[in-house]
mmCIF file of C-alpha atoms in Angstrom:
data_model
loop_
_atom_site.group_PDB
_atom_site.id
_atom_site.type_symbol
_atom_site.label_atom_id
_atom_site.label_comp_id
_atom_site.label_asym_id
_atom_site.label_seq_id
_atom_site.Cartn_x
_atom_site.Cartn_y
_atom_site.Cartn_z
ATOM 1 C CA MET A 1 45.595 -77.616 -88.910
ATOM 2 C CA SER A 2 48.952 -76.933 -90.741
ATOM 3 C CA PHE A 3 51.090 -73.472 -90.539
ATOM 4 C CA ARG A 4 50.992 -73.537 -94.400
ATOM 5 C CA ASP A 5 47.093 -73.352 -94.281
ATOM 6 C CA LEU A 6 46.872 -70.755 -91.517
ATOM 7 C CA ARG A 7 49.478 -68.844 -93.446
ATOM 8 C CA ASN A 8 47.654 -69.001 -96.767
ATOM 9 C CA PHE A 9 44.338 -68.087 -95.302
ATOM 10 C CA THR A 10 45.568 -65.196 -93.540
ATOM 11 C CA GLU A 11 47.447 -63.782 -96.555
ATOM 12 C CA MET A 12 44.211 -64.338 -98.834
ATOM 13 C CA MET A 13 42.206 -62.390 -96.332
ATOM 14 C CA ARG A 14 44.369 -59.768 -96.236
ATOM 15 C CA ALA A 15 44.610 -59.536 -100.192
ATOM 16 C CA LEU A 16 40.803 -59.784 -100.358
ATOM 17 C CA GLY A 17 40.487 -56.507 -98.326
ATOM 18 C CA TYR A 18 39.277 -57.994 -95.022
ATOM 19 C CA PRO A 19 39.228 -54.711 -92.668
ATOM 20 C CA ARG A 20 40.773 -56.587 -89.459
ATOM 21 C CA LEU A 21 44.011 -58.054 -88.967
ATOM 22 C CA ILE A 22 44.033 -61.806 -88.625
ATOM 23 C CA SER A 23 46.894 -63.138 -86.499
ATOM 24 C CA MET A 24 48.226 -67.117 -86.518
ATOM 25 C CA GLU A 25 47.517 -67.117 -82.673
ATOM 26 C CA ASN A 26 43.608 -66.530 -83.164
ATOM 27 C CA PHE A 27 42.756 -70.217 -84.059
ATOM 28 C CA HIS A 28 44.972 -71.860 -81.318
ATOM 29 C CA ALA A 29 41.855 -71.958 -79.107
ATOM 30 C CA PRO A 30 38.257 -72.033 -80.139
ATOM 31 C CA ASN A 31 36.995 -68.517 -81.257
ATOM 32 C CA PHE A 32 33.781 -68.808 -82.828
ATOM 33 C CA MET A 33 32.920 -64.944 -82.708
ATOM 34 C CA LEU A 34 36.080 -64.429 -85.179
ATOM 35 C CA VAL A 35 34.876 -67.626 -87.356
ATOM 36 C CA ALA A 36 31.305 -66.133 -87.494
ATOM 37 C CA GLU A 37 32.495 -62.699 -88.490
ATOM 38 C CA VAL A 38 34.856 -63.953 -91.146
ATOM 39 C CA LEU A 39 31.837 -66.213 -92.627
ATOM 40 C CA LEU A 40 29.294 -63.322 -92.697
ATOM 41 C CA TRP A 41 32.008 -61.021 -94.533
ATOM 42 C CA LEU A 42 32.723 -63.794 -96.801
ATOM 43 C CA VAL A 43 29.182 -64.445 -97.875
ATOM 44 C CA LYS A 44 28.616 -60.535 -98.285
ATOM 45 C CA ARG A 45 31.526 -60.419 -100.556
ATOM 46 C CA TYR A 46 30.072 -63.277 -102.543
ATOM 47 C CA GLU A 47 26.450 -62.063 -102.572
ATOM 48 C CA PRO A 48 25.833 -58.513 -101.167
ATOM 49 C CA GLN A 49 22.101 -58.826 -101.218
ATOM 50 C CA THR A 50 21.914 -61.908 -99.343
ATOM 51 C CA ASP A 51 20.037 -62.149 -95.831
ATOM 52 C CA ILE A 52 21.681 -64.342 -93.185
ATOM 53 C CA PRO A 53 20.877 -63.226 -89.628
ATOM 54 C CA PRO A 54 24.415 -62.245 -87.548
ATOM 55 C CA ASP A 55 23.027 -63.284 -84.335
ATOM 56 C CA VAL A 56 25.441 -65.872 -82.526
ATOM 57 C CA GLU A 57 24.901 -65.161 -78.777
ATOM 58 C CA THR A 58 23.052 -68.761 -78.008
ATOM 59 C CA GLU A 59 23.705 -72.024 -79.206
ATOM 60 C CA GLN A 60 20.666 -72.495 -81.305
ATOM 61 C CA ASP A 61 21.705 -69.051 -82.979
ATOM 62 C CA ARG A 62 25.079 -70.335 -83.851
ATOM 63 C CA VAL A 63 23.681 -73.703 -85.137
ATOM 64 C CA PHE A 64 21.176 -71.861 -87.088
ATOM 65 C CA PHE A 65 23.892 -69.631 -88.605
ATOM 66 C CA ILE A 66 26.327 -72.363 -89.440
ATOM 67 C CA LYS A 67 23.649 -74.077 -91.209
ATOM 68 C CA ALA A 68 22.450 -71.019 -93.101
ATOM 69 C CA VAL A 69 26.018 -70.427 -94.393
ATOM 70 C CA ALA A 70 26.794 -73.978 -95.384
ATOM 71 C CA GLN A 71 23.307 -73.959 -97.390
ATOM 72 C CA PHE A 72 24.015 -70.687 -99.066
ATOM 73 C CA MET A 73 27.631 -71.755 -100.046
ATOM 74 C CA ALA A 74 26.205 -75.238 -101.297
ATOM 75 C CA THR A 75 23.754 -73.511 -103.616
ATOM 76 C CA LYS A 76 25.113 -70.651 -104.654
ATOM 77 C CA ALA A 77 28.850 -71.238 -104.817
ATOM 78 C CA HIS A 78 28.543 -75.265 -104.857
ATOM 79 C CA ILE A 79 31.002 -75.552 -102.167
ATOM 80 C CA LYS A 80 30.564 -78.198 -99.539
ATOM 81 C CA LEU A 81 31.448 -77.038 -96.043
ATOM 82 C CA ASN A 82 31.851 -79.277 -93.073
ATOM 83 C CA THR A 83 29.699 -77.856 -90.011
ATOM 84 C CA LYS A 84 31.088 -79.897 -87.401
ATOM 85 C CA LYS A 85 34.513 -78.372 -88.094
ATOM 86 C CA LEU A 86 33.184 -74.912 -88.450
ATOM 87 C CA TYR A 87 31.350 -75.147 -85.067
ATOM 88 C CA GLN A 88 34.607 -75.986 -83.491
ATOM 89 C CA ALA A 89 36.012 -72.823 -84.705
ATOM 90 C CA ASP A 90 39.555 -73.680 -84.195
ATOM 91 C CA GLY A 91 42.167 -74.883 -86.333
ATOM 92 C CA TYR A 92 40.202 -77.407 -88.220
ATOM 93 C CA ALA A 93 37.789 -74.605 -89.132
ATOM 94 C CA VAL A 94 40.592 -72.983 -90.981
ATOM 95 C CA LYS A 95 40.582 -75.798 -93.716
ATOM 96 C CA GLU A 96 36.763 -75.193 -94.309
ATOM 97 C CA LEU A 97 37.122 -71.189 -94.818
ATOM 98 C CA LEU A 98 39.909 -71.871 -96.973
ATOM 99 C CA LYS A 99 37.647 -73.211 -99.602
ATOM 100 C CA VAL A 100 35.614 -70.210 -99.780
ATOM 101 C CA THR A 101 38.808 -67.794 -99.641
ATOM 102 C CA SER A 102 40.343 -69.834 -102.537
ATOM 103 C CA VAL A 103 37.443 -69.073 -104.757
ATOM 104 C CA LEU A 104 37.082 -65.507 -104.272
ATOM 105 C CA TYR A 105 40.863 -65.222 -104.284
ATOM 106 C CA GLY A 106 41.253 -66.811 -107.422
ATOM 107 C CA ALA A 107 38.438 -65.018 -109.215
ATOM 108 C CA MET A 108 39.873 -61.860 -108.249
ATOM 109 C CA ASN A 109 43.492 -62.884 -109.937
ATOM 110 C CA THR A 110 41.270 -63.874 -113.016
ATOM 111 C CA LYS A 111 39.893 -60.843 -113.436
ATOM 112 C CA GLY A 112 42.972 -58.883 -112.543
ATOM 113 C CA VAL A 113 41.778 -56.395 -110.368
ATOM 114 C CA GLU A 114 44.264 -54.228 -108.877
ATOM 115 C CA ARG A 115 44.228 -54.440 -105.161
ATOM 116 C CA ALA A 116 44.795 -51.594 -102.748
ATOM 117 C CA ASP A 117 44.713 -51.226 -99.007
ATOM 118 C CA VAL A 118 41.046 -49.868 -98.231
ATOM 119 C CA SER A 119 39.988 -48.654 -95.206
ATOM 120 C CA GLU A 120 37.097 -49.969 -93.793
ATOM 121 C CA GLU A 121 35.026 -46.763 -93.949
ATOM 122 C CA ASP A 122 35.782 -46.588 -97.593
ATOM 123 C CA SER A 123 34.474 -50.096 -98.327
ATOM 124 C CA SER A 124 31.356 -49.465 -96.496
ATOM 125 C CA LYS A 125 30.686 -45.995 -98.293
ATOM 126 C CA PHE A 126 31.356 -47.866 -101.683
ATOM 127 C CA LYS A 127 28.517 -50.513 -100.542
ATOM 128 C CA PHE A 128 26.471 -47.621 -99.720
ATOM 129 C CA ASP A 129 26.576 -45.921 -102.858
ATOM 130 C CA LEU A 130 26.240 -48.778 -105.043
ATOM 131 C CA GLY A 131 22.913 -49.467 -103.029
ATOM 132 C CA SER A 132 21.450 -45.888 -103.700
ATOM 133 C CA LYS A 133 21.894 -46.380 -107.363
ATOM 134 C CA ILE A 134 19.903 -49.353 -107.255
ATOM 135 C CA ALA A 135 16.380 -47.449 -107.341
ATOM 136 C CA ASP A 136 18.029 -44.964 -110.131
ATOM 137 C CA LEU A 137 18.633 -48.060 -112.470
ATOM 138 C CA LYS A 138 15.088 -49.421 -112.008
ATOM 139 C CA ALA A 139 13.962 -46.046 -112.899
ATOM 140 C CA ALA A 140 16.253 -45.787 -116.033
ATOM 141 C CA ARG A 141 15.002 -49.254 -117.095
ATOM 142 C CA GLN A 142 11.261 -48.269 -116.913
ATOM 143 C CA LEU A 143 11.904 -44.872 -118.744
ATOM 144 C CA ALA A 144 13.729 -46.859 -121.540
ATOM 145 C CA SER A 145 10.589 -48.994 -122.095
ATOM 146 C CA GLU A 146 8.518 -45.853 -121.885
ATOM 147 C CA ILE A 147 10.708 -44.446 -124.461
ATOM 148 C CA THR A 148 10.511 -47.667 -126.607
ATOM 149 C CA SER A 149 6.809 -47.693 -126.598
ATOM 150 C CA LYS A 150 6.127 -44.187 -127.064
ATOM 151 C CA GLY A 151 8.293 -44.033 -130.217
ATOM 152 C CA ALA A 152 6.627 -47.001 -131.418
ATOM 153 C CA SER A 153 3.263 -45.441 -131.317
ATOM 154 C CA LEU A 154 4.543 -42.180 -132.763
ATOM 155 C CA TYR A 155 5.806 -44.197 -135.712
ATOM 156 C CA ASP A 156 2.531 -45.711 -136.248
ATOM 157 C CA LEU A 157 0.966 -42.135 -136.144
ATOM 158 C CA LEU A 158 3.362 -40.589 -138.419
ATOM 159 C CA GLY A 159 2.777 -43.443 -140.826
ATOM 160 C CA LYS A 160 -1.146 -42.275 -140.828
ATOM 161 C CA GLU A 161 -0.350 -38.823 -141.453
ATOM 162 C CA VAL A 162 -0.685 -38.838 -145.043
ATOM 163 C CA GLU A 163 -4.223 -39.773 -144.870
ATOM 164 C CA LEU A 164 -5.154 -37.647 -141.954
ATOM 165 C CA ARG A 165 -3.812 -34.466 -143.536
ATOM 166 C CA GLU A 166 -6.423 -34.700 -146.286
ATOM 167 C CA ALA A 167 -9.329 -35.399 -143.481
ATOM 168 C CA ARG A 168 -8.008 -32.400 -141.554
ATOM 169 C CA THR A 169 -7.676 -30.320 -144.594
ATOM 170 C CA GLU A 170 -11.362 -30.929 -145.427
ATOM 171 C CA SER A 171 -12.701 -30.250 -142.272
ATOM 172 C CA ILE A 172 -10.924 -26.988 -141.886
ATOM 173 C CA ALA A 173 -12.252 -25.957 -145.397
ATOM 174 C CA ARG A 174 -15.710 -26.817 -144.775
ATOM 175 C CA PRO A 175 -17.941 -24.117 -143.376
ATOM 176 C CA LEU A 176 -19.208 -24.080 -139.865
ATOM 177 C CA GLU A 177 -22.707 -24.834 -139.434
ATOM 178 C CA ILE A 178 -24.752 -23.398 -136.493
ATOM 179 C CA ASN A 179 -27.445 -26.064 -136.231
ATOM 180 C CA GLU A 180 -24.742 -28.892 -135.992
ATOM 181 C CA ALA A 181 -22.814 -26.784 -133.590
ATOM 182 C CA GLU A 182 -25.436 -26.265 -131.458
ATOM 183 C CA LYS A 183 -26.347 -30.004 -131.525
ATOM 184 C CA MET A 184 -23.112 -31.083 -130.478
ATOM 185 C CA MET A 185 -22.868 -28.707 -127.613
ATOM 186 C CA LYS A 186 -26.185 -29.784 -126.298
ATOM 187 C CA ILE A 187 -24.960 -33.658 -126.408
ATOM 188 C CA ALA A 188 -21.732 -32.252 -124.580
ATOM 189 C CA ILE A 189 -23.775 -30.618 -121.730
ATOM 190 C CA ASP A 190 -26.011 -33.505 -121.402
ATOM 191 C CA CYS A 191 -22.720 -35.898 -120.735
ATOM 192 C CA VAL A 192 -21.585 -33.491 -118.129
ATOM 193 C CA LEU A 193 -24.751 -33.039 -116.396
ATOM 194 C CA GLU A 194 -24.923 -36.961 -116.431
ATOM 195 C CA GLN A 195 -21.455 -37.065 -114.845
ATOM 196 C CA VAL A 196 -22.363 -34.722 -112.077
ATOM 197 C CA GLN A 197 -25.372 -36.678 -111.076
ATOM 198 C CA LYS A 198 -23.336 -39.926 -110.782
ATOM 199 C CA THR A 199 -20.749 -37.969 -108.547
ATOM 200 C CA LYS A 200 -23.516 -36.626 -106.385
ATOM 201 C CA ASP A 201 -24.929 -39.961 -105.914
ATOM 202 C CA MET A 202 -21.482 -41.293 -105.047
ATOM 203 C CA LEU A 203 -21.180 -38.582 -102.497
ATOM 204 C CA ASN A 204 -24.563 -39.295 -100.884
ATOM 205 C CA ASN A 205 -23.307 -43.050 -100.599
ATOM 206 C CA VAL A 206 -20.205 -42.113 -98.982
ATOM 207 C CA ALA A 207 -21.911 -41.835 -95.419
ATOM 208 C CA LEU A 208 -23.423 -45.023 -95.866
ATOM 209 C CA ASP A 209 -20.102 -46.836 -96.786
ATOM 210 C CA GLU A 210 -18.614 -44.879 -93.790
ATOM 211 C CA ALA A 211 -21.064 -46.496 -91.588
ATOM 212 C CA ASN A 212 -20.620 -49.645 -92.624
ATOM 213 C CA LEU A 213 -16.858 -49.480 -92.054
ATOM 214 C CA GLU A 214 -17.409 -48.340 -88.693
ATOM 215 C CA ALA A 215 -19.659 -51.156 -87.779
ATOM 216 C CA LYS A 216 -16.920 -53.374 -89.144
ATOM 217 C CA ILE A 217 -14.320 -51.675 -87.461
ATOM 218 C CA GLU A 218 -16.251 -52.101 -83.870
ATOM 219 C CA LYS A 219 -16.913 -55.683 -84.642
ATOM 220 C CA ARG A 220 -13.107 -56.359 -85.153
ATOM 221 C CA LYS A 221 -12.243 -54.368 -82.212
ATOM 222 C CA LEU A 222 -14.547 -56.686 -80.050
ATOM 223 C CA GLU A 223 -13.150 -59.811 -81.516
ATOM 224 C CA LEU A 224 -9.376 -58.529 -81.090
ATOM 225 C CA GLU A 225 -10.358 -57.734 -77.312
ATOM 226 C CA ARG A 226 -11.804 -61.348 -76.794
ATOM 227 C CA SER A 227 -8.678 -63.042 -78.653
ATOM 228 C CA GLN A 228 -6.341 -61.076 -76.179
ATOM 229 C CA LYS A 229 -8.447 -61.979 -73.152
ATOM 230 C CA ARG A 230 -8.354 -65.765 -74.403
ATOM 231 C CA LEU A 231 -4.489 -65.267 -75.015
ATOM 232 C CA GLN A 232 -3.992 -63.987 -71.555
ATOM 233 C CA THR A 233 -6.084 -66.871 -70.098
ATOM 234 C CA LEU A 234 -3.699 -69.643 -71.841
ATOM 235 C CA GLN A 235 -0.766 -67.842 -70.789
ATOM 236 C CA SER A 236 -1.825 -67.924 -66.838
ATOM 237 C CA VAL A 237 -2.576 -71.628 -67.146
ATOM 238 C CA ARG A 238 0.485 -73.921 -66.828
ATOM 239 C CA PRO A 239 0.288 -77.110 -69.057
ATOM 240 C CA ALA A 240 0.347 -80.483 -67.327
ATOM 241 C CA PHE A 241 3.420 -81.584 -69.205
ATOM 242 C CA MET A 242 5.770 -78.673 -68.397
ATOM 243 C CA ASP A 243 7.412 -79.925 -65.315
ATOM 244 C CA GLU A 244 8.652 -83.206 -67.315
ATOM 245 C CA TYR A 245 9.428 -81.280 -70.649
ATOM 246 C CA GLU A 246 11.819 -78.789 -67.897
ATOM 247 C CA LYS A 247 13.535 -81.898 -66.593
ATOM 248 C CA ILE A 248 13.808 -83.796 -70.046
ATOM 249 C CA GLU A 249 15.477 -80.279 -71.130
ATOM 250 C CA GLU A 250 17.837 -80.430 -68.470
ATOM 251 C CA GLN A 251 19.020 -83.810 -68.961
ATOM 252 C CA LEU A 252 19.337 -83.091 -72.604
ATOM 253 C CA GLN A 253 21.647 -80.144 -71.707
ATOM 254 C CA LYS A 254 23.641 -82.285 -69.681
ATOM 255 C CA GLN A 255 23.877 -85.110 -72.377
ATOM 256 C CA TYR A 256 25.091 -82.194 -74.945
ATOM 257 C CA SER A 257 27.779 -80.913 -72.470
ATOM 258 C CA SER A 258 29.068 -84.601 -71.957
ATOM 259 C CA TYR A 259 28.796 -85.304 -75.621
ATOM 260 C CA LEU A 260 30.653 -82.241 -76.670
ATOM 261 C CA GLU A 261 33.460 -82.629 -73.903
ATOM 262 C CA LYS A 262 34.129 -86.372 -75.250
ATOM 263 C CA PHE A 263 33.999 -85.254 -78.927
ATOM 264 C CA ARG A 264 36.750 -82.619 -78.061
ATOM 265 C CA ASN A 265 38.629 -85.208 -76.138
ATOM 266 C CA LEU A 266 38.453 -87.673 -78.863
ATOM 267 C CA THR A 267 39.670 -85.093 -81.498
ATOM 268 C CA TYR A 268 42.467 -84.384 -79.269
ATOM 269 C CA LEU A 269 43.372 -87.966 -78.739
ATOM 270 C CA GLU A 270 43.452 -88.658 -82.315
ATOM 271 C CA GLN A 271 45.574 -85.593 -82.921
ATOM 272 C CA LEU A 272 48.228 -87.205 -80.564
ATOM 273 C CA LEU A 273 47.970 -90.632 -82.028
ATOM 274 C CA ASP A 274 48.695 -89.113 -85.330
ATOM 275 C CA ASP A 275 51.782 -87.320 -83.940
ATOM 276 C CA HIS A 276 52.902 -90.466 -82.130
ATOM 277 C CA ARG A 277 52.582 -92.744 -85.266
ATOM 278 C CA ARG A 278 54.279 -90.170 -87.497
ATOM 279 C CA THR A 279 57.220 -89.799 -84.746
ATOM 280 C CA GLU A 280 57.559 -93.689 -84.770
ATOM 281 C CA GLN A 281 57.749 -93.636 -88.302
ATOM 282 C CA GLU A 282 60.554 -90.846 -88.458
ATOM 283 C CA MET A 283 62.545 -93.258 -85.943
ATOM 284 C CA PHE A 284 62.005 -96.474 -87.888
ATOM 285 C CA GLU A 285 63.122 -94.763 -91.160
ATOM 286 C CA GLU A 286 66.200 -93.327 -89.577
ATOM 287 C CA ALA A 287 67.215 -96.349 -88.060
ATOM 288 C CA ALA A 288 66.963 -98.300 -91.245
ATOM 289 C CA ASN A 289 68.644 -95.865 -93.138
ATOM 290 C CA MET A 290 71.557 -95.996 -90.662
ATOM 291 C CA LEU A 291 71.502 -99.702 -90.801
ATOM 292 C CA ARG A 292 71.668 -99.588 -94.566
ATOM 293 C CA LEU A 293 74.745 -97.406 -94.106
ATOM 294 C CA MET A 294 76.639 -99.284 -91.751
ATOM 295 C CA GLN A 295 76.043 -102.607 -93.982
ATOM 296 C CA ASN A 296 77.482 -100.670 -97.070
ATOM 297 C CA ARG A 297 80.459 -99.435 -95.012
ATOM 298 C CA LEU A 298 81.223 -102.955 -93.506
ATOM 299 C CA LYS A 299 81.024 -104.435 -96.942
ATOM 300 C CA GLU A 300 83.392 -101.854 -98.419
ATOM 301 C CA GLU A 301 85.688 -102.452 -95.745
ATOM 302 C CA GLU A 302 85.398 -106.216 -95.914
ATOM 303 C CA GLN A 303 86.186 -106.059 -99.437
ATOM 304 C CA HIS A 304 89.246 -103.680 -98.726
ATOM 305 C CA LEU A 305 90.497 -106.081 -96.391
ATOM 306 C CA LEU A 306 90.404 -109.031 -98.587
ATOM 307 C CA LYS A 307 92.200 -107.393 -101.345
ATOM 308 C CA SER A 308 95.125 -105.815 -99.343
ATOM 309 C CA GLY A 309 95.302 -109.180 -97.292
ATOM 310 C CA SER A 310 96.000 -107.392 -94.059
ATOM 311 C CA TYR A 311 93.896 -108.601 -90.984
ATOM 312 C CA ALA A 312 95.257 -105.932 -88.491
ATOM 313 C CA TRP A 313 91.681 -103.888 -88.254
ATOM 314 C CA VAL A 314 89.951 -104.859 -85.273
ATOM 315 C CA PHE A 315 86.195 -104.154 -85.447
ATOM 316 C CA PRO A 316 84.942 -103.577 -81.767
ATOM 317 C CA ARG A 317 87.846 -101.075 -81.431
ATOM 318 C CA SER A 318 87.222 -98.926 -84.571
ATOM 319 C CA LEU A 319 83.537 -99.058 -84.678
ATOM 320 C CA PRO A 320 81.866 -95.768 -82.849
ATOM 321 C CA GLU A 321 79.651 -96.739 -79.844
ATOM 322 C CA GLN A 322 76.772 -94.551 -81.230
ATOM 323 C CA ASN A 323 76.686 -96.367 -84.494
ATOM 324 C CA LEU A 324 76.612 -99.605 -82.664
ATOM 325 C CA ALA A 325 73.682 -98.307 -80.925
ATOM 326 C CA PHE A 326 71.966 -97.580 -83.903
ATOM 327 C CA LEU A 327 72.798 -100.735 -85.415
ATOM 328 C CA ASN A 328 71.073 -102.459 -82.394
ATOM 329 C CA ILE A 329 68.126 -100.138 -82.698
ATOM 330 C CA GLY A 330 67.584 -101.064 -86.311
ATOM 331 C CA LYS A 331 67.875 -104.867 -85.391
ATOM 332 C CA GLN A 332 65.331 -104.289 -83.123
ATOM 333 C CA LYS A 333 62.983 -102.432 -85.603
ATOM 334 C CA GLN A 334 63.527 -104.758 -88.264
ATOM 335 C CA SER A 335 63.216 -108.483 -87.097
ATOM 336 C CA SER A 336 63.509 -109.684 -90.813
ATOM 337 C CA ALA A 337 66.897 -108.076 -91.310
ATOM 338 C CA PRO A 338 69.722 -110.036 -93.019
ATOM 339 C CA THR A 339 72.182 -111.779 -90.731
ATOM 340 C CA ALA A 340 75.177 -111.174 -92.944
ATOM 341 C CA VAL A 341 76.410 -108.450 -90.868
ATOM 342 C CA SER A 342 76.545 -110.494 -87.639
ATOM 343 C CA ASP A 343 78.564 -113.472 -89.672
ATOM 344 C CA SER A 344 80.794 -110.674 -91.046
ATOM 345 C CA ILE A 345 81.468 -109.369 -87.328
ATOM 346 C CA ALA A 346 82.279 -112.938 -85.838
ATOM 347 C CA CYS A 347 84.498 -113.799 -88.684
ATOM 348 C CA ARG A 348 86.390 -110.478 -88.425
ATOM 349 C CA GLU A 349 86.835 -111.166 -84.429
ATOM 350 C CA ARG A 350 87.986 -114.781 -85.123
ATOM 351 C CA ARG A 351 90.586 -113.540 -87.524
ATOM 352 C CA CYS A 352 91.745 -110.772 -85.274
ATOM 353 C CA ASN A 353 92.028 -113.334 -82.299
ATOM 354 C CA THR A 354 94.151 -115.464 -85.018
ATOM 355 C CA ASN A 355 96.447 -112.910 -85.543
ATOM 356 C CA ARG A 356 97.112 -111.749 -82.134
ATOM 357 C CA HIS A 357 97.921 -115.487 -81.070
ATOM 358 C CA CYS A 358 100.145 -115.704 -83.930
ATOM 359 C CA SER A 359 102.134 -112.643 -82.860
#
């Protein structure tokens, strides 16, 4: 976890309209409830109609929740999430959350949506209004299809109007015959009487059907009572392997606790090792730079002395003690450093001693 990732995550969540204020101090310690709430909000923001259970009270519920979110993001958004880091719910989970928030934030910037500070009540109201309009949208689609079909049928009927107009005119102009009308009325009466008789027969059969249904209901009730008694019997009997199962379950819980503790310790030690290596690398680079600077300085001074022909400069008195200390550190860090510096120092010391004896 880095400060930049945490800052980017908080800024993106604020820009996306997350109702809760996320502080940078929330992820210094494991906070699974906050991570679960953020994941559920991001999933709902990506797909409002998704159905992921928000229950995270027990360990099994948390594992199921993390797996469901990871599977949803992999199938819908093609985003691969590390479930172990999400389950840790600390700074390492922020990097995984950034994968989802970056996609949503980029989509919002691409579409050019104007962002504003919207309260939680307004956002929930907007979602509620959107859900209430879904039924109206389905009804509108159904009415549009019915209008299209009715219009097509009306167009076909209007196309036949030319032929039907002549037949209708002939039928209206033709005189009414009493015998034919009486015959048609008798046929219609016979059809109605036949339908009445069928209805009476159906009403008579309703009583028989009701008796059959009651017999079936009684039979089902008896089967239900027998099944309930059998279930109570099975629940009262303790299985033979239940004691062993409980012991193994306790051992599994202990092993899981031990594994979780060792995993956290391993992660912490890896982080300390990375910090220690980074510090050593910085110290090594600083000592190498100081050694390079001292070498360049000594070469320049040596060239200057050779050009001037004066040997009054004394190296041990003019060289600061702090620079000599860095020089010694650089010699210890780099075993393969050149020996030109040591040779030049010995030469200067011999020249200074010669000048003193001559004076």
